[in-house]
mmCIF file of C-alpha atoms in Angstrom:
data_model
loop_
_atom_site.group_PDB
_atom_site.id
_atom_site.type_symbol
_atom_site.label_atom_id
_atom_site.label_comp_id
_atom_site.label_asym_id
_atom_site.label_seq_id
_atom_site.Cartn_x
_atom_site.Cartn_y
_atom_site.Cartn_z
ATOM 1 C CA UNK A 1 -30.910 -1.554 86.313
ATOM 2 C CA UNK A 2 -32.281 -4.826 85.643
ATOM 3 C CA UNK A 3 -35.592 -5.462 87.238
ATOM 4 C CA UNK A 4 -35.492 -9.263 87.371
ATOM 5 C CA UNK A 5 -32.171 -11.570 87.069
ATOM 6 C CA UNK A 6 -31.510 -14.964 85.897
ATOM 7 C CA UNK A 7 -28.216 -15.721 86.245
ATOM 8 C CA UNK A 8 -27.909 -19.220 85.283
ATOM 9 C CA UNK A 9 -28.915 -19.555 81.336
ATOM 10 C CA UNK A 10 -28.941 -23.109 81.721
ATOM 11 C CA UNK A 11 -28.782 -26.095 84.220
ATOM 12 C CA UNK A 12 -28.680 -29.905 84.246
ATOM 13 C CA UNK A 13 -30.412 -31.944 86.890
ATOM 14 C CA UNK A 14 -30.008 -35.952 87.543
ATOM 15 C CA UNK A 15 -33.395 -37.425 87.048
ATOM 16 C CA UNK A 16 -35.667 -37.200 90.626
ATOM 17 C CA UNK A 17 -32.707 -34.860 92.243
ATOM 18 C CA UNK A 18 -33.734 -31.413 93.658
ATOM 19 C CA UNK A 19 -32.831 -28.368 91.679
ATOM 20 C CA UNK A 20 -33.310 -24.507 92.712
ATOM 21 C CA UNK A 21 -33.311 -22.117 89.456
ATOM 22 C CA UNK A 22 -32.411 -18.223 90.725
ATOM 23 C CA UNK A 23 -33.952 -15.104 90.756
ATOM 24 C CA UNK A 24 -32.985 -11.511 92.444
ATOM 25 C CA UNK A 25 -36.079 -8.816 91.789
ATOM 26 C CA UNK A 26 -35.472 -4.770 92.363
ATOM 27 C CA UNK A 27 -37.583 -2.614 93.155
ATOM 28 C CA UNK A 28 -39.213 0.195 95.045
ATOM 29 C CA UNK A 29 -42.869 -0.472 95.129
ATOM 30 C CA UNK A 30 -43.775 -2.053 98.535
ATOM 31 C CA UNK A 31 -46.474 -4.027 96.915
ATOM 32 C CA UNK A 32 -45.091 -6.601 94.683
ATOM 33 C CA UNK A 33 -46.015 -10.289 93.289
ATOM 34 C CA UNK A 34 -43.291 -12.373 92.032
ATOM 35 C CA UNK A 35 -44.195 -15.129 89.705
ATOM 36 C CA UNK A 36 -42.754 -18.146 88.229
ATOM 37 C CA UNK A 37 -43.161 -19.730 84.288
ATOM 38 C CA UNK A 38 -42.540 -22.690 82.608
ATOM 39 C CA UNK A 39 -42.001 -22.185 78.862
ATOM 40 C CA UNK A 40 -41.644 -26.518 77.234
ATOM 41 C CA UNK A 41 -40.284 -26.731 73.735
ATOM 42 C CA UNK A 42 -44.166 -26.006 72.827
ATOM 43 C CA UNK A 43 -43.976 -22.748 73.418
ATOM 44 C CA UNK A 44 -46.398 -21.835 75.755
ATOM 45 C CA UNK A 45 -46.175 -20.057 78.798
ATOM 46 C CA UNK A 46 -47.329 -22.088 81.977
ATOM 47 C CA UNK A 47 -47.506 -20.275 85.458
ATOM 48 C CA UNK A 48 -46.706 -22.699 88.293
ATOM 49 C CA UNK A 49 -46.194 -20.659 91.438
ATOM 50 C CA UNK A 50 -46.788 -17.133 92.770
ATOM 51 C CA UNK A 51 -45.151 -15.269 95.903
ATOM 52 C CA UNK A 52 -46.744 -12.050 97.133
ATOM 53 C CA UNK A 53 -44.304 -9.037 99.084
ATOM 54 C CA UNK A 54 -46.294 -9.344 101.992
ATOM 55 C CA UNK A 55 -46.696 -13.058 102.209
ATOM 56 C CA UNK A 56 -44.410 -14.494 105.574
ATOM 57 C CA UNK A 57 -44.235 -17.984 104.274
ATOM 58 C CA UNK A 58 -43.053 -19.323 101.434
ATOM 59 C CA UNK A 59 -44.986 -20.539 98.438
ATOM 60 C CA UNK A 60 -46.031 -24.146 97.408
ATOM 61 C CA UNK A 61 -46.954 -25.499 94.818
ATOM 62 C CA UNK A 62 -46.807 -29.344 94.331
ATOM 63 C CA UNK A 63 -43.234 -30.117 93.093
ATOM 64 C CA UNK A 64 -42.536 -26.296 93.335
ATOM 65 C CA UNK A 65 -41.328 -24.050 96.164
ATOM 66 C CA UNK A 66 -40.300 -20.478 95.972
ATOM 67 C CA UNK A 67 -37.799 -19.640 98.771
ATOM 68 C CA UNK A 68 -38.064 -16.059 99.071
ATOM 69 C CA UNK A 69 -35.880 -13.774 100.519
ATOM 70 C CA UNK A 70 -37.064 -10.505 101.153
ATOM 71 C CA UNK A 71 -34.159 -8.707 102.691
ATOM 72 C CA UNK A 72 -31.841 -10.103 99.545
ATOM 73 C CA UNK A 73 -34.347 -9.311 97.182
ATOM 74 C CA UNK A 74 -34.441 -12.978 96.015
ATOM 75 C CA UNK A 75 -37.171 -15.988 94.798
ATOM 76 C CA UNK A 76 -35.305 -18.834 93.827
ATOM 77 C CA UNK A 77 -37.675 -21.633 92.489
ATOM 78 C CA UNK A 78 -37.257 -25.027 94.016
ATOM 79 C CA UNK A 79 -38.332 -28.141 92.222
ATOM 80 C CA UNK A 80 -37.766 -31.599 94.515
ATOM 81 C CA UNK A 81 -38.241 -34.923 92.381
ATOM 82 C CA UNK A 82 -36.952 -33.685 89.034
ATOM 83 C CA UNK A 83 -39.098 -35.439 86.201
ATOM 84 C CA UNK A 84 -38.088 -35.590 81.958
ATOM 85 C CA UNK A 85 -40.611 -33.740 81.856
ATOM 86 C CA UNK A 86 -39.731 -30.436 83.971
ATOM 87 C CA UNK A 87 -37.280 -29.906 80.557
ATOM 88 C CA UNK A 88 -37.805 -26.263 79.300
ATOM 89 C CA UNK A 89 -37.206 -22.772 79.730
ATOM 90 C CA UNK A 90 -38.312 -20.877 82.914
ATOM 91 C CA UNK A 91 -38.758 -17.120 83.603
ATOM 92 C CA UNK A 92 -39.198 -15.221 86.480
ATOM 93 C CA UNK A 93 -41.536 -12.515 86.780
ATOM 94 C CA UNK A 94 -42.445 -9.641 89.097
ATOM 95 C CA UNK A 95 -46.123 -7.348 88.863
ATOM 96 C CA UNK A 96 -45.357 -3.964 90.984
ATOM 97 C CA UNK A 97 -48.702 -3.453 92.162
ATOM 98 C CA UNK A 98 -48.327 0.320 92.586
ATOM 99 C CA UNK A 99 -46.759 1.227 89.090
ATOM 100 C CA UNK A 100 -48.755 -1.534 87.624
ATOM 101 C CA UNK A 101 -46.257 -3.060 85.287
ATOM 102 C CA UNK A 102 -44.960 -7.192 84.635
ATOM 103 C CA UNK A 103 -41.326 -7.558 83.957
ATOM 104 C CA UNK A 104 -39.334 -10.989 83.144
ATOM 105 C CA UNK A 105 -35.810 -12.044 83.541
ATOM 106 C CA UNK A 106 -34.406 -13.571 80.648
ATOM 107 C CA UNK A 107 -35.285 -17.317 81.565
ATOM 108 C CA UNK A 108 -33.106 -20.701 82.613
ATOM 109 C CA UNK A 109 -32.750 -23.862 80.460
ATOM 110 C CA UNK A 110 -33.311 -26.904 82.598
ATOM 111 C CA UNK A 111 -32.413 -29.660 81.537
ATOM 112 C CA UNK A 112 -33.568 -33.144 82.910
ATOM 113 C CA UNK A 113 -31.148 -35.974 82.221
ATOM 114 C CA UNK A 114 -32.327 -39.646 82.576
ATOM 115 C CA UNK B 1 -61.839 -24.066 75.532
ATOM 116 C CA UNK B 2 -58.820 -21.806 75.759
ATOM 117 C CA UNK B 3 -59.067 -18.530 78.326
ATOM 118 C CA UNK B 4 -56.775 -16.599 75.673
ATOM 119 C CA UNK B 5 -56.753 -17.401 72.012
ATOM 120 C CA UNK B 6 -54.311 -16.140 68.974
ATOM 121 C CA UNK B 7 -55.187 -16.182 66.067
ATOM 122 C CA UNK B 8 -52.996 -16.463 63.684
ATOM 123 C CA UNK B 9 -51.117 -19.494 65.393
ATOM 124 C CA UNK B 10 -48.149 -19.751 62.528
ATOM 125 C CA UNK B 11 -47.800 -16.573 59.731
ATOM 126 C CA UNK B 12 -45.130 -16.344 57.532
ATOM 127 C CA UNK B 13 -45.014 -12.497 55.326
ATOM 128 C CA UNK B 14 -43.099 -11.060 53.173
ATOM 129 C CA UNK B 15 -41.021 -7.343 53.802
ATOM 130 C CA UNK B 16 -43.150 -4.233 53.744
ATOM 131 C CA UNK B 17 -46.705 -6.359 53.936
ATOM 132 C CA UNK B 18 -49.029 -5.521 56.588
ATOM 133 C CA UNK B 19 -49.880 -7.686 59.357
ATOM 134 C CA UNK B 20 -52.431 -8.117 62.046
ATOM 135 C CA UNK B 21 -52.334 -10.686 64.799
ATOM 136 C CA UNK B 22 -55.375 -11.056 66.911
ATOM 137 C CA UNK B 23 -56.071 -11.781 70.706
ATOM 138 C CA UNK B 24 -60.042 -12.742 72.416
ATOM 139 C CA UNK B 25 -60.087 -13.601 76.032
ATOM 140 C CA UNK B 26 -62.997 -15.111 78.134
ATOM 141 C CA UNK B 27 -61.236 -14.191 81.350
ATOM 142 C CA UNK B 28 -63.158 -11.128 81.668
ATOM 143 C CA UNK B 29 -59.918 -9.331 82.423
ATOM 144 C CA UNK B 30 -59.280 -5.432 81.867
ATOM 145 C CA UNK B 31 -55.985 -5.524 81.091
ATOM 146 C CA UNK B 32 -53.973 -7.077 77.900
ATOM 147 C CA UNK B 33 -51.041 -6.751 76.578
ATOM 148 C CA UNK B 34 -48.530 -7.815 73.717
ATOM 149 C CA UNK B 35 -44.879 -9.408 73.823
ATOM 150 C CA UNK B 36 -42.310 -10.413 71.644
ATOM 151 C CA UNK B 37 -39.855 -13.276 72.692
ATOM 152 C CA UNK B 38 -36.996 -13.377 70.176
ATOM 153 C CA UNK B 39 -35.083 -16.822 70.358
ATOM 154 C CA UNK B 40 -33.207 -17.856 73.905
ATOM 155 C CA UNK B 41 -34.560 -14.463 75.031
ATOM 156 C CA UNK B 42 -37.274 -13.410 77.627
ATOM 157 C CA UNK B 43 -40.217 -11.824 76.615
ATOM 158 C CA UNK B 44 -40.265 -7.716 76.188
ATOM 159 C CA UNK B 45 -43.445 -5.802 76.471
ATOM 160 C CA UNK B 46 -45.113 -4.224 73.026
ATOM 161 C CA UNK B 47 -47.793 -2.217 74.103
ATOM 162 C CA UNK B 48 -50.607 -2.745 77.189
ATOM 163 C CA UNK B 49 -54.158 -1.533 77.677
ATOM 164 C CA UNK B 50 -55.784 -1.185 81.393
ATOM 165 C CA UNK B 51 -59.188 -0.959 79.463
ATOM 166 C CA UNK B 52 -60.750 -0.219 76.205
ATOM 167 C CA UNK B 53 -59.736 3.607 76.123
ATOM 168 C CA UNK B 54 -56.214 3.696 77.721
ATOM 169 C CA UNK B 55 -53.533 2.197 75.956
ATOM 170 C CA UNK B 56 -49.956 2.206 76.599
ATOM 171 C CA UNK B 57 -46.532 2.039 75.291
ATOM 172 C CA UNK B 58 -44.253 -0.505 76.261
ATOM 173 C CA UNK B 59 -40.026 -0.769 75.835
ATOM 174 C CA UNK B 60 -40.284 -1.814 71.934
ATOM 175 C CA UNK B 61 -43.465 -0.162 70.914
ATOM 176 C CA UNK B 62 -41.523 1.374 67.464
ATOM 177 C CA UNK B 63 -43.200 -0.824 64.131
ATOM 178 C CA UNK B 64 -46.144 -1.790 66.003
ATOM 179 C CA UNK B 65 -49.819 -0.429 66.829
ATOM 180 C CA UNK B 66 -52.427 -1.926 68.501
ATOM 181 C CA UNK B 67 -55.962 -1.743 68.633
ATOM 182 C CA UNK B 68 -58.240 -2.990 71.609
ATOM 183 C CA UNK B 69 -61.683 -3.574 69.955
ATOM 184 C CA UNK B 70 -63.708 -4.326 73.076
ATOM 185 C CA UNK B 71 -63.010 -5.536 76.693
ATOM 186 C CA UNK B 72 -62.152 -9.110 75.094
ATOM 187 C CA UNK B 73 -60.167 -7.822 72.114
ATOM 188 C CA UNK B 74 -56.670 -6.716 71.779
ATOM 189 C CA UNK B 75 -54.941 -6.795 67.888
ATOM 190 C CA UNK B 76 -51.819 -6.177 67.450
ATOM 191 C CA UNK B 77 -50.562 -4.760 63.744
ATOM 192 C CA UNK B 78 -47.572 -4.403 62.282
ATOM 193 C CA UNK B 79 -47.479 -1.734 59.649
ATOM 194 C CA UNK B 80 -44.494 -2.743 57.375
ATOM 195 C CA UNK B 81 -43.521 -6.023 58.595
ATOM 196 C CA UNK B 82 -39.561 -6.054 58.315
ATOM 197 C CA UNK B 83 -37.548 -9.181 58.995
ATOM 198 C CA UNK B 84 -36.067 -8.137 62.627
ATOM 199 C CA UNK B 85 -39.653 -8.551 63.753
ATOM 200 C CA UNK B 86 -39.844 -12.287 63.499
ATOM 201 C CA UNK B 87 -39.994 -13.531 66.706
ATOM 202 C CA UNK B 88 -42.791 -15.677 68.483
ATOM 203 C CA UNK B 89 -45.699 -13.080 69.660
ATOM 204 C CA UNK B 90 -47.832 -14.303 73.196
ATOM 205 C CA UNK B 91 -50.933 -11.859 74.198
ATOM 206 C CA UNK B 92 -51.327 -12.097 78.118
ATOM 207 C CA UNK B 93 -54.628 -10.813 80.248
ATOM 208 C CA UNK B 94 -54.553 -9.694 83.932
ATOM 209 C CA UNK B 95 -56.702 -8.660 86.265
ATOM 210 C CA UNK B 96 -57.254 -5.607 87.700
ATOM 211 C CA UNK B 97 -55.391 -5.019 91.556
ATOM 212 C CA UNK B 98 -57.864 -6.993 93.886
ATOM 213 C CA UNK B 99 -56.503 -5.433 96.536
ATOM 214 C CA UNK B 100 -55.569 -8.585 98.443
ATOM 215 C CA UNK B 101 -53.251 -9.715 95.599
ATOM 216 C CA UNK B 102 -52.633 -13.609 94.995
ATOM 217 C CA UNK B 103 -52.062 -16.138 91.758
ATOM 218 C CA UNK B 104 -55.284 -15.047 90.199
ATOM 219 C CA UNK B 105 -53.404 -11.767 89.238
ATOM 220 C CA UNK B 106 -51.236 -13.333 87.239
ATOM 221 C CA UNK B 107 -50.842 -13.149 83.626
ATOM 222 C CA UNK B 108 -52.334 -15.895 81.744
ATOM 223 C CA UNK B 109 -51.060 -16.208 78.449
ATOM 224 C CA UNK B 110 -52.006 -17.113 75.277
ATOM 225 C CA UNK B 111 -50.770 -20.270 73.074
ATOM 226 C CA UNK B 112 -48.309 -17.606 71.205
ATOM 227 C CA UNK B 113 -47.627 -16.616 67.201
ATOM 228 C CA UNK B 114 -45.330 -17.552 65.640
ATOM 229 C CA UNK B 115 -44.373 -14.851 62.793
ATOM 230 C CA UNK B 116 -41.475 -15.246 60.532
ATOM 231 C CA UNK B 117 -41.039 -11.970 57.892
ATOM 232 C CA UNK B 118 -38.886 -12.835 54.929
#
């Protein structure tokens, strides 16, 4: 089974319009981080937001929010005020603290339009 | 200065030639490890190390070897470079469990490799 899911390959977002980009996790280690990337046509990898199993509230992180969802296994990442520059590919990632390994869904294309 | 350099940044090889891409870190972090990100893909895990002497297979390990030098060096070599291995290459350090867990365990990344085998 898939350990982290991105169902949406890519998505378009109106300029300075809210956009949420999905993730569902699975898992059986209690202790788990989820964690959020940004990936511009540069290539890099740029963390922006991180959401611990044990954490009651959600996340924030400027522009970003991660609304997690325990019971559905879920942390969707919300960016409010889309900017040109929030164009790129983002990935999802979870760190199971017991068994000690990352893994990454295979990533959304956002795109911003003007 | 960067927290996780590669060196190099761009490489383009022939079939069958040997290749070694390189990976320092001023994080101070035990752990390191090696992906591969193949166009409009996610990133699959090479190999990891937890520390200098324990070093670990990941899901696409087959072609590859690594080598962790020191604390602050992780290389990653691939023996007979064939063309299915071109694919941009990113190093990552994390810290050890701190037991309270948070954003600084994260993976910070390095600025990736971009290898193309012909």
């Amino acid at each position: 089974a898939q350990k982290i899911t991105q169902t949406q390959p890519g998505m378009f977002v109106q300029e300075k319009e809210a956009v949420t980009l999905d993730c569902t996790y699975d898992t059986s280690d209690p202790s788990y981080g989820l964690f959020w990337y940004k990936q511009p046509s540069s290539g890099e990898m740029i963390f922006l937001i991180y959401q611990g199993s044990y954490d009651q509230q959600n996340a924030t992180e400027g522009r970003y929010s991660l609304n997690f969802q325990k019971a559905r296994k879920s942390a969707n990442l919300v960016i409010s005020a889309s900017q040109l520059g929030d164009s790129a590919m983002y990935f999802c990632a979870m760190r199971e603290w017991n068994f000690n390994k990352f893994y990454f869904g295979s990533g959304t294309k956002l795109n911003v339009k003007p | 200065d960067a927290d996780v350099t590669q060196t190099p940044r761009n490489r383009i090889t022939k079939t069958g030639k040997r290749i070694m891409l390189e990976c320092s870190q001023t994080k101070g972090h035990d752990r390191m490890y090696w992906y591969r990100q193949d166009p409009g893909l996610g990133l699959r895990l090479i190999y990891y190390s937890f520390d200098v002497k324990d070093i670990n297979k990941g899901e696409i390990s087959d072609g590859y070897s690594v080598s962790r030098q020191a604390q602050a060096k992780f290389s990653l070599s691939l023996e007979s470079a064939i063309p299915n291995q071109t694919a941009l290459y990113f190093c990552a350090t994390a810290s050890r469990d701190s037991g309270t867990s948070g954003s600084s365990d994260t993976q910070y990344f390095g600025p990736g490799t971009r290898l193309t085998v012909l």
